[in-house]
Amino acid sequence: YNGKTDAIREPYRPIPSGAISEGQVIFQIWFLLLGGMGIAYGLDQWAGHDFPSVLALSIFGSFIAYIYSAPPLKLKQEGWAGSFALGCSYISLPWWCGQAVFGSLDRPVYWILPVLYSIAGLGIAIVNDFKSVEGDRQLGLNSLPVAFGIDGAKYICAGAITVTQLGVALYLQSLGETTYAAILLGLLLPQVFFQATLLLPDPVANDVKFQAQSQPFFVFGILATALCVGHHDFSV
């Protein structure tokens, strides 16, 4: 579904460049889909789940991936919906799967916190759209850089990433998890630095460099938060 889009936005990619055939793409899709489902079901068996929660999450994630690009919904056409769908795919789905395998999803916080944290993932998704803003505009894709312009979208991006993590740090502090809150704030500082030195000055030229230098701190923050919440005793 992205062939025509990529032919304009990124013609060097494998499909528009002709490096891979349509038949090979279809084979890879089915191989990865069925292989992933098999691994998910195996994890459910290993964890002793009565209900195959990891498999269910994998099916849901595959559905989101499909409607992101496929008509009639094609979430990528709408900036907010598409970016948040990507953010949830980056953050919520793997978080839920990890919690399901190594713990349980028996508290609302295990569902709600990853979804809220995915607002930061929305910011990460916006970074991916800066390089393709002209192609998106030609194809009628209302990405956030198209809707708000490069300057508007870069501040939405930085704000979503920063404010979300500040809010999560405050939540961890409210649980009495001062150490984890401090860790998250410490990991946020270099992200703010790279926003100021790379993202905000020129998000189009610096998108890859920003992702490479900032995202490791972002991912470690997610991991620290998930470990904190997963091990916190909510019964106290």
PDB file of C-alpha atoms in Angstrom:
ATOM      1  CA  TYR A   1       0.000   0.000   0.000  1.00  0.00           C
ATOM      2  CA  ASN A   2       3.003   2.325   0.349  1.00  0.00           C
ATOM      3  CA  GLY A   3       4.535   1.670  -3.066  1.00  0.00           C
ATOM      4  CA  LYS A   4       3.237   4.822  -4.758  1.00  0.00           C
ATOM      5  CA  THR A   5       3.951   6.914  -1.699  1.00  0.00           C
ATOM      6  CA  ASP A   6       7.519   5.659  -1.384  1.00  0.00           C
ATOM      7  CA  ALA A   7       8.115   6.144  -5.121  1.00  0.00           C
ATOM      8  CA  ILE A   8       7.696   9.881  -4.501  1.00  0.00           C
ATOM      9  CA  ARG A   9       9.012  10.256  -0.975  1.00  0.00           C
ATOM     10  CA  GLU A  10      11.834   7.706  -0.877  1.00  0.00           C
ATOM     11  CA  PRO A  11      12.425   6.141  -4.324  1.00  0.00           C
ATOM     12  CA  TYR A  12      15.606   4.431  -3.108  1.00  0.00           C
ATOM     13  CA  ARG A  13      13.622   2.037  -0.909  1.00  0.00           C
ATOM     14  CA  PRO A  14      13.600  -1.650  -1.937  1.00  0.00           C
ATOM     15  CA  ILE A  15      10.079  -1.758  -3.461  1.00  0.00           C
ATOM     16  CA  PRO A  16      10.038   1.434  -5.588  1.00  0.00           C
ATOM     17  CA  SER A  17      13.661   0.903  -6.635  1.00  0.00           C
ATOM     18  CA  GLY A  18      12.857  -2.592  -7.872  1.00  0.00           C
ATOM     19  CA  ALA A  19      15.356  -4.267  -5.557  1.00  0.00           C
ATOM     20  CA  ILE A  20      12.635  -6.630  -4.346  1.00  0.00           C
ATOM     21  CA  SER A  21       9.609  -8.005  -6.180  1.00  0.00           C
ATOM     22  CA  GLU A  22       5.997  -7.850  -5.036  1.00  0.00           C
ATOM     23  CA  GLY A  23       5.973 -11.625  -4.633  1.00  0.00           C
ATOM     24  CA  GLN A  24       8.994 -11.484  -2.338  1.00  0.00           C
ATOM     25  CA  VAL A  25       7.303  -8.765  -0.276  1.00  0.00           C
ATOM     26  CA  ILE A  26       4.149 -10.860   0.137  1.00  0.00           C
ATOM     27  CA  PHE A  27       6.219 -13.880   1.154  1.00  0.00           C
ATOM     28  CA  GLN A  28       8.074 -11.858   3.793  1.00  0.00           C
ATOM     29  CA  ILE A  29       4.825 -10.421   5.154  1.00  0.00           C
ATOM     30  CA  TRP A  30       3.287 -13.872   5.642  1.00  0.00           C
ATOM     31  CA  PHE A  31       6.518 -15.394   6.944  1.00  0.00           C
ATOM     32  CA  LEU A  32       6.982 -12.683   9.561  1.00  0.00           C
ATOM     33  CA  LEU A  33       3.267 -12.564  10.449  1.00  0.00           C
ATOM     34  CA  LEU A  34       2.865 -16.293  10.974  1.00  0.00           C
ATOM     35  CA  GLY A  35       6.292 -16.626  12.573  1.00  0.00           C
ATOM     36  CA  GLY A  36       5.467 -13.821  15.007  1.00  0.00           C
ATOM     37  CA  MET A  37       2.133 -15.389  15.877  1.00  0.00           C
ATOM     38  CA  GLY A  38       3.863 -18.706  16.522  1.00  0.00           C
ATOM     39  CA  ILE A  39       6.412 -17.083  18.823  1.00  0.00           C
ATOM     40  CA  ALA A  40       3.627 -15.194  20.635  1.00  0.00           C
ATOM     41  CA  TYR A  41       1.683 -18.400  21.228  1.00  0.00           C
ATOM     42  CA  GLY A  42       4.877 -20.110  22.405  1.00  0.00           C
ATOM     43  CA  LEU A  43       5.443 -17.330  24.937  1.00  0.00           C
ATOM     44  CA  ASP A  44       1.887 -17.771  26.206  1.00  0.00           C
ATOM     45  CA  GLN A  45       2.541 -21.490  26.698  1.00  0.00           C
ATOM     46  CA  TRP A  46       5.879 -20.814  28.406  1.00  0.00           C
ATOM     47  CA  ALA A  47       4.248 -18.274  30.757  1.00  0.00           C
ATOM     48  CA  GLY A  48       1.389 -20.665  31.551  1.00  0.00           C
ATOM     49  CA  HIS A  49      -1.366 -18.296  30.409  1.00  0.00           C
ATOM     50  CA  ASP A  50      -4.925 -19.612  30.507  1.00  0.00           C
ATOM     51  CA  PHE A  51      -5.828 -16.946  27.955  1.00  0.00           C
ATOM     52  CA  PRO A  52      -3.251 -16.364  25.166  1.00  0.00           C
ATOM     53  CA  SER A  53      -2.777 -12.672  25.948  1.00  0.00           C
ATOM     54  CA  VAL A  54       0.512 -12.276  24.048  1.00  0.00           C
ATOM     55  CA  LEU A  55      -1.024 -13.838  20.944  1.00  0.00           C
ATOM     56  CA  ALA A  56      -4.075 -11.565  21.281  1.00  0.00           C
ATOM     57  CA  LEU A  57      -1.833  -8.501  21.558  1.00  0.00           C
ATOM     58  CA  SER A  58       0.129  -9.658  18.518  1.00  0.00           C
ATOM     59  CA  ILE A  59      -3.053 -10.018  16.472  1.00  0.00           C
ATOM     60  CA  PHE A  60      -4.191  -6.568  17.600  1.00  0.00           C
ATOM     61  CA  GLY A  61      -0.805  -5.084  16.693  1.00  0.00           C
ATOM     62  CA  SER A  62      -0.932  -6.693  13.254  1.00  0.00           C
ATOM     63  CA  PHE A  63      -4.398  -5.204  12.726  1.00  0.00           C
ATOM     64  CA  ILE A  64      -3.135  -1.729  13.660  1.00  0.00           C
ATOM     65  CA  ALA A  65      -0.211  -2.150  11.260  1.00  0.00           C
ATOM     66  CA  TYR A  66      -2.643  -3.079   8.486  1.00  0.00           C
ATOM     67  CA  ILE A  67      -5.100  -0.223   8.954  1.00  0.00           C
ATOM     68  CA  TYR A  68      -2.202   2.238   9.282  1.00  0.00           C
ATOM     69  CA  SER A  69      -1.466   1.872   5.562  1.00  0.00           C
ATOM     70  CA  ALA A  70      -4.481   0.083   4.045  1.00  0.00           C
ATOM     71  CA  PRO A  71      -7.737   1.678   2.897  1.00  0.00           C
ATOM     72  CA  PRO A  72     -10.381   2.518   3.837  1.00  0.00           C
ATOM     73  CA  LEU A  73      -9.132   3.664   7.261  1.00  0.00           C
ATOM     74  CA  LYS A  74      -5.485   4.330   6.285  1.00  0.00           C
ATOM     75  CA  LEU A  75      -4.581   6.028   9.547  1.00  0.00           C
ATOM     76  CA  LYS A  76      -1.435   7.549   8.071  1.00  0.00           C
ATOM     77  CA  GLN A  77      -3.664   9.966   6.106  1.00  0.00           C
ATOM     78  CA  GLU A  78      -4.556  11.724   9.355  1.00  0.00           C
ATOM     79  CA  GLY A  79      -1.637  13.171  11.270  1.00  0.00           C
ATOM     80  CA  TRP A  80      -2.875  12.789  14.835  1.00  0.00           C
ATOM     81  CA  ALA A  81      -4.373   9.307  14.431  1.00  0.00           C
ATOM     82  CA  GLY A  82      -1.476   7.979  12.384  1.00  0.00           C
ATOM     83  CA  SER A  83       1.231   9.368  14.643  1.00  0.00           C
ATOM     84  CA  PHE A  84      -0.471   8.121  17.807  1.00  0.00           C
ATOM     85  CA  ALA A  85      -0.985   4.677  16.239  1.00  0.00           C
ATOM     86  CA  LEU A  86       2.744   4.551  15.559  1.00  0.00           C
ATOM     87  CA  GLY A  87       3.481   5.782  19.076  1.00  0.00           C
ATOM     88  CA  CYS A  88       1.350   3.020  20.593  1.00  0.00           C
ATOM     89  CA  SER A  89       3.050   0.467  18.359  1.00  0.00           C
ATOM     90  CA  TYR A  90       6.465   1.665  19.501  1.00  0.00           C
ATOM     91  CA  ILE A  91       5.619   1.774  23.199  1.00  0.00           C
ATOM     92  CA  SER A  92       2.311   0.258  24.349  1.00  0.00           C
ATOM     93  CA  LEU A  93       2.344  -3.038  22.447  1.00  0.00           C
ATOM     94  CA  PRO A  94       5.849  -4.199  23.460  1.00  0.00           C
ATOM     95  CA  TRP A  95       5.256  -2.932  27.011  1.00  0.00           C
ATOM     96  CA  TRP A  96       2.015  -4.894  27.320  1.00  0.00           C
ATOM     97  CA  CYS A  97       3.627  -8.017  25.887  1.00  0.00           C
ATOM     98  CA  GLY A  98       6.542  -7.787  28.322  1.00  0.00           C
ATOM     99  CA  GLN A  99       4.203  -7.249  31.260  1.00  0.00           C
ATOM    100  CA  ALA A 100       2.052 -10.188  30.125  1.00  0.00           C
ATOM    101  CA  VAL A 101       5.028 -12.554  29.815  1.00  0.00           C
ATOM    102  CA  PHE A 102       6.905 -11.600  32.978  1.00  0.00           C
ATOM    103  CA  GLY A 103       4.038 -10.379  35.163  1.00  0.00           C
ATOM    104  CA  SER A 104       0.343  -9.837  34.657  1.00  0.00           C
ATOM    105  CA  LEU A 105      -1.998  -7.279  33.140  1.00  0.00           C
ATOM    106  CA  ASP A 106      -4.383  -7.302  36.074  1.00  0.00           C
ATOM    107  CA  ARG A 107      -4.284  -3.593  36.995  1.00  0.00           C
ATOM    108  CA  PRO A 108      -5.537  -0.582  35.025  1.00  0.00           C
ATOM    109  CA  VAL A 109      -2.182   1.165  35.381  1.00  0.00           C
ATOM    110  CA  TYR A 110      -0.536  -1.546  33.275  1.00  0.00           C
ATOM    111  CA  TRP A 111      -2.852  -0.596  30.422  1.00  0.00           C
ATOM    112  CA  ILE A 112      -3.264   3.144  30.906  1.00  0.00           C
ATOM    113  CA  LEU A 113       0.326   4.228  31.591  1.00  0.00           C
ATOM    114  CA  PRO A 114       1.740   2.781  28.341  1.00  0.00           C
ATOM    115  CA  VAL A 115      -1.035   4.467  26.354  1.00  0.00           C
ATOM    116  CA  LEU A 116      -0.258   7.816  27.991  1.00  0.00           C
ATOM    117  CA  TYR A 117       3.475   7.256  27.508  1.00  0.00           C
ATOM    118  CA  SER A 118       2.674   6.709  23.824  1.00  0.00           C
ATOM    119  CA  ILE A 119       2.007  10.450  23.546  1.00  0.00           C
ATOM    120  CA  ALA A 120       5.785  10.731  23.638  1.00  0.00           C
ATOM    121  CA  GLY A 121       5.861   8.077  20.923  1.00  0.00           C
ATOM    122  CA  LEU A 122       3.664  10.389  18.861  1.00  0.00           C
ATOM    123  CA  GLY A 123       6.500  12.893  19.046  1.00  0.00           C
ATOM    124  CA  ILE A 124       8.977  10.267  17.865  1.00  0.00           C
ATOM    125  CA  ALA A 125       6.653   9.402  14.961  1.00  0.00           C
ATOM    126  CA  ILE A 126       6.554  13.047  13.869  1.00  0.00           C
ATOM    127  CA  VAL A 127      10.332  12.996  13.404  1.00  0.00           C
ATOM    128  CA  ASN A 128       9.878  10.313  10.750  1.00  0.00           C
ATOM    129  CA  ASP A 129       7.548  12.614   8.774  1.00  0.00           C
ATOM    130  CA  PHE A 130       9.820  15.629   8.431  1.00  0.00           C
ATOM    131  CA  LYS A 131      11.856  14.179   5.572  1.00  0.00           C
ATOM    132  CA  SER A 132       8.765  13.319   3.528  1.00  0.00           C
ATOM    133  CA  VAL A 133       6.675  16.461   4.015  1.00  0.00           C
ATOM    134  CA  GLU A 134       6.709  17.452   0.318  1.00  0.00           C
ATOM    135  CA  GLY A 135       5.729  13.974  -0.855  1.00  0.00           C
ATOM    136  CA  ASP A 136       2.985  13.794   1.772  1.00  0.00           C
ATOM    137  CA  ARG A 137       1.620  17.132   0.618  1.00  0.00           C
ATOM    138  CA  GLN A 138       1.537  15.974  -3.014  1.00  0.00           C
ATOM    139  CA  LEU A 139      -0.276  12.756  -2.076  1.00  0.00           C
ATOM    140  CA  GLY A 140      -2.786  14.418   0.226  1.00  0.00           C
ATOM    141  CA  LEU A 141      -1.425  12.796   3.393  1.00  0.00           C
ATOM    142  CA  ASN A 142      -2.190  15.132   6.266  1.00  0.00           C
ATOM    143  CA  SER A 143       0.854  14.394   8.397  1.00  0.00           C
ATOM    144  CA  LEU A 144       1.491  16.800  11.254  1.00  0.00           C
ATOM    145  CA  PRO A 145       4.382  18.548   9.439  1.00  0.00           C
ATOM    146  CA  VAL A 146       1.968  19.098   6.534  1.00  0.00           C
ATOM    147  CA  ALA A 147      -0.879  20.262   8.795  1.00  0.00           C
ATOM    148  CA  PHE A 148       1.166  22.552  11.052  1.00  0.00           C
ATOM    149  CA  GLY A 149       4.227  23.237   8.948  1.00  0.00           C
ATOM    150  CA  ILE A 150       7.779  22.238   9.816  1.00  0.00           C
ATOM    151  CA  ASP A 151       8.104  24.866  12.540  1.00  0.00           C
ATOM    152  CA  GLY A 152       4.804  24.034  14.205  1.00  0.00           C
ATOM    153  CA  ALA A 153       5.360  20.272  14.071  1.00  0.00           C
ATOM    154  CA  LYS A 154       8.844  20.424  15.553  1.00  0.00           C
ATOM    155  CA  TYR A 155       7.512  22.117  18.695  1.00  0.00           C
ATOM    156  CA  ILE A 156       4.638  19.617  18.937  1.00  0.00           C
ATOM    157  CA  CYS A 157       7.247  16.872  18.651  1.00  0.00           C
ATOM    158  CA  ALA A 158       9.545  18.276  21.329  1.00  0.00           C
ATOM    159  CA  GLY A 159       6.640  19.096  23.628  1.00  0.00           C
ATOM    160  CA  ALA A 160       5.068  15.656  23.355  1.00  0.00           C
ATOM    161  CA  ILE A 161       8.359  13.925  24.148  1.00  0.00           C
ATOM    162  CA  THR A 162       9.350  16.186  27.029  1.00  0.00           C
ATOM    163  CA  VAL A 163       6.035  16.896  28.773  1.00  0.00           C
ATOM    164  CA  THR A 164       4.996  13.243  28.701  1.00  0.00           C
ATOM    165  CA  GLN A 165       8.172  12.106  30.420  1.00  0.00           C
ATOM    166  CA  LEU A 166       7.941  14.892  32.991  1.00  0.00           C
ATOM    167  CA  GLY A 167       4.406  13.750  33.776  1.00  0.00           C
ATOM    168  CA  VAL A 168       5.503  10.131  34.121  1.00  0.00           C
ATOM    169  CA  ALA A 169       8.364  11.145  36.421  1.00  0.00           C
ATOM    170  CA  LEU A 170       5.876  12.996  38.637  1.00  0.00           C
ATOM    171  CA  TYR A 171       3.642   9.914  38.688  1.00  0.00           C
ATOM    172  CA  LEU A 172       6.553   7.695  39.751  1.00  0.00           C
ATOM    173  CA  GLN A 173       7.392  10.193  42.480  1.00  0.00           C
ATOM    174  CA  SER A 174       3.769  10.063  43.653  1.00  0.00           C
ATOM    175  CA  LEU A 175       4.169   6.292  44.072  1.00  0.00           C
ATOM    176  CA  GLY A 176       7.156   6.899  46.336  1.00  0.00           C
ATOM    177  CA  GLU A 177       9.541   5.648  43.642  1.00  0.00           C
ATOM    178  CA  THR A 178      11.970   8.553  44.020  1.00  0.00           C
ATOM    179  CA  THR A 179      14.956   6.713  42.565  1.00  0.00           C
ATOM    180  CA  TYR A 180      13.149   5.742  39.373  1.00  0.00           C
ATOM    181  CA  ALA A 181      11.717   9.257  39.019  1.00  0.00           C
ATOM    182  CA  ALA A 182      15.245  10.681  39.300  1.00  0.00           C
ATOM    183  CA  ILE A 183      16.536   8.174  36.738  1.00  0.00           C
ATOM    184  CA  LEU A 184      13.823   9.182  34.282  1.00  0.00           C
ATOM    185  CA  LEU A 185      14.586  12.876  34.759  1.00  0.00           C
ATOM    186  CA  GLY A 186      18.290  12.172  34.295  1.00  0.00           C
ATOM    187  CA  LEU A 187      17.553  10.368  31.026  1.00  0.00           C
ATOM    188  CA  LEU A 188      15.335  13.242  29.887  1.00  0.00           C
ATOM    189  CA  LEU A 189      18.104  15.865  30.163  1.00  0.00           C
ATOM    190  CA  PRO A 190      20.183  14.678  27.185  1.00  0.00           C
ATOM    191  CA  GLN A 191      16.989  14.381  25.139  1.00  0.00           C
ATOM    192  CA  VAL A 192      16.208  18.044  25.806  1.00  0.00           C
ATOM    193  CA  PHE A 193      19.792  18.929  24.861  1.00  0.00           C
ATOM    194  CA  PHE A 194      19.505  17.142  21.511  1.00  0.00           C
ATOM    195  CA  GLN A 195      16.135  18.779  20.894  1.00  0.00           C
ATOM    196  CA  ALA A 196      17.738  22.183  21.390  1.00  0.00           C
ATOM    197  CA  THR A 197      20.822  21.455  19.296  1.00  0.00           C
ATOM    198  CA  LEU A 198      19.461  19.202  16.529  1.00  0.00           C
ATOM    199  CA  LEU A 199      15.667  18.972  16.320  1.00  0.00           C
ATOM    200  CA  LEU A 200      14.615  22.584  16.729  1.00  0.00           C
ATOM    201  CA  PRO A 201      17.343  24.221  14.590  1.00  0.00           C
ATOM    202  CA  ASP A 202      16.708  21.977  11.528  1.00  0.00           C
ATOM    203  CA  PRO A 203      14.447  18.916  11.924  1.00  0.00           C
ATOM    204  CA  VAL A 204      14.654  18.002   8.240  1.00  0.00           C
ATOM    205  CA  ALA A 205      18.448  17.891   8.023  1.00  0.00           C
ATOM    206  CA  ASN A 206      18.973  16.483  11.506  1.00  0.00           C
ATOM    207  CA  ASP A 207      16.145  13.932  11.777  1.00  0.00           C
ATOM    208  CA  VAL A 208      18.335  10.821  11.586  1.00  0.00           C
ATOM    209  CA  LYS A 209      21.055  12.300  13.774  1.00  0.00           C
ATOM    210  CA  PHE A 210      18.484  13.358  16.373  1.00  0.00           C
ATOM    211  CA  GLN A 211      16.889   9.910  16.438  1.00  0.00           C
ATOM    212  CA  ALA A 212      20.264   8.192  16.772  1.00  0.00           C
ATOM    213  CA  GLN A 213      21.482  10.388  19.624  1.00  0.00           C
ATOM    214  CA  SER A 214      18.267  11.035  21.540  1.00  0.00           C
ATOM    215  CA  GLN A 215      16.239   7.835  21.255  1.00  0.00           C
ATOM    216  CA  PRO A 216      18.541   5.569  23.295  1.00  0.00           C
ATOM    217  CA  PHE A 217      17.874   7.754  26.348  1.00  0.00           C
ATOM    218  CA  PHE A 218      14.160   7.716  25.554  1.00  0.00           C
ATOM    219  CA  VAL A 219      14.089   3.909  25.311  1.00  0.00           C
ATOM    220  CA  PHE A 220      16.026   3.474  28.564  1.00  0.00           C
ATOM    221  CA  GLY A 221      13.459   5.765  30.195  1.00  0.00           C
ATOM    222  CA  ILE A 222      10.639   3.511  29.010  1.00  0.00           C
ATOM    223  CA  LEU A 223      12.498   0.476  30.344  1.00  0.00           C
ATOM    224  CA  ALA A 224      13.116   2.118  33.723  1.00  0.00           C
ATOM    225  CA  THR A 225       9.443   3.102  34.007  1.00  0.00           C
ATOM    226  CA  ALA A 226       8.212  -0.354  33.027  1.00  0.00           C
ATOM    227  CA  LEU A 227      10.528  -2.010  35.554  1.00  0.00           C
ATOM    228  CA  CYS A 228       9.411   0.397  38.254  1.00  0.00           C
ATOM    229  CA  VAL A 229       5.687  -0.092  37.682  1.00  0.00           C
ATOM    230  CA  GLY A 230       6.031  -3.828  37.097  1.00  0.00           C
ATOM    231  CA  HIS A 231       7.782  -4.344  40.429  1.00  0.00           C
ATOM    232  CA  HIS A 232       5.884  -1.752  42.482  1.00  0.00           C
ATOM    233  CA  ASP A 233       3.718  -3.109  45.277  1.00  0.00           C
ATOM    234  CA  PHE A 234       0.371  -1.431  44.659  1.00  0.00           C
ATOM    235  CA  SER A 235      -1.193  -3.221  47.611  1.00  0.00           C
ATOM    236  CA  VAL A 236       0.715  -1.109  50.125  1.00  0.00           C
TER     237      VAL A 236
END
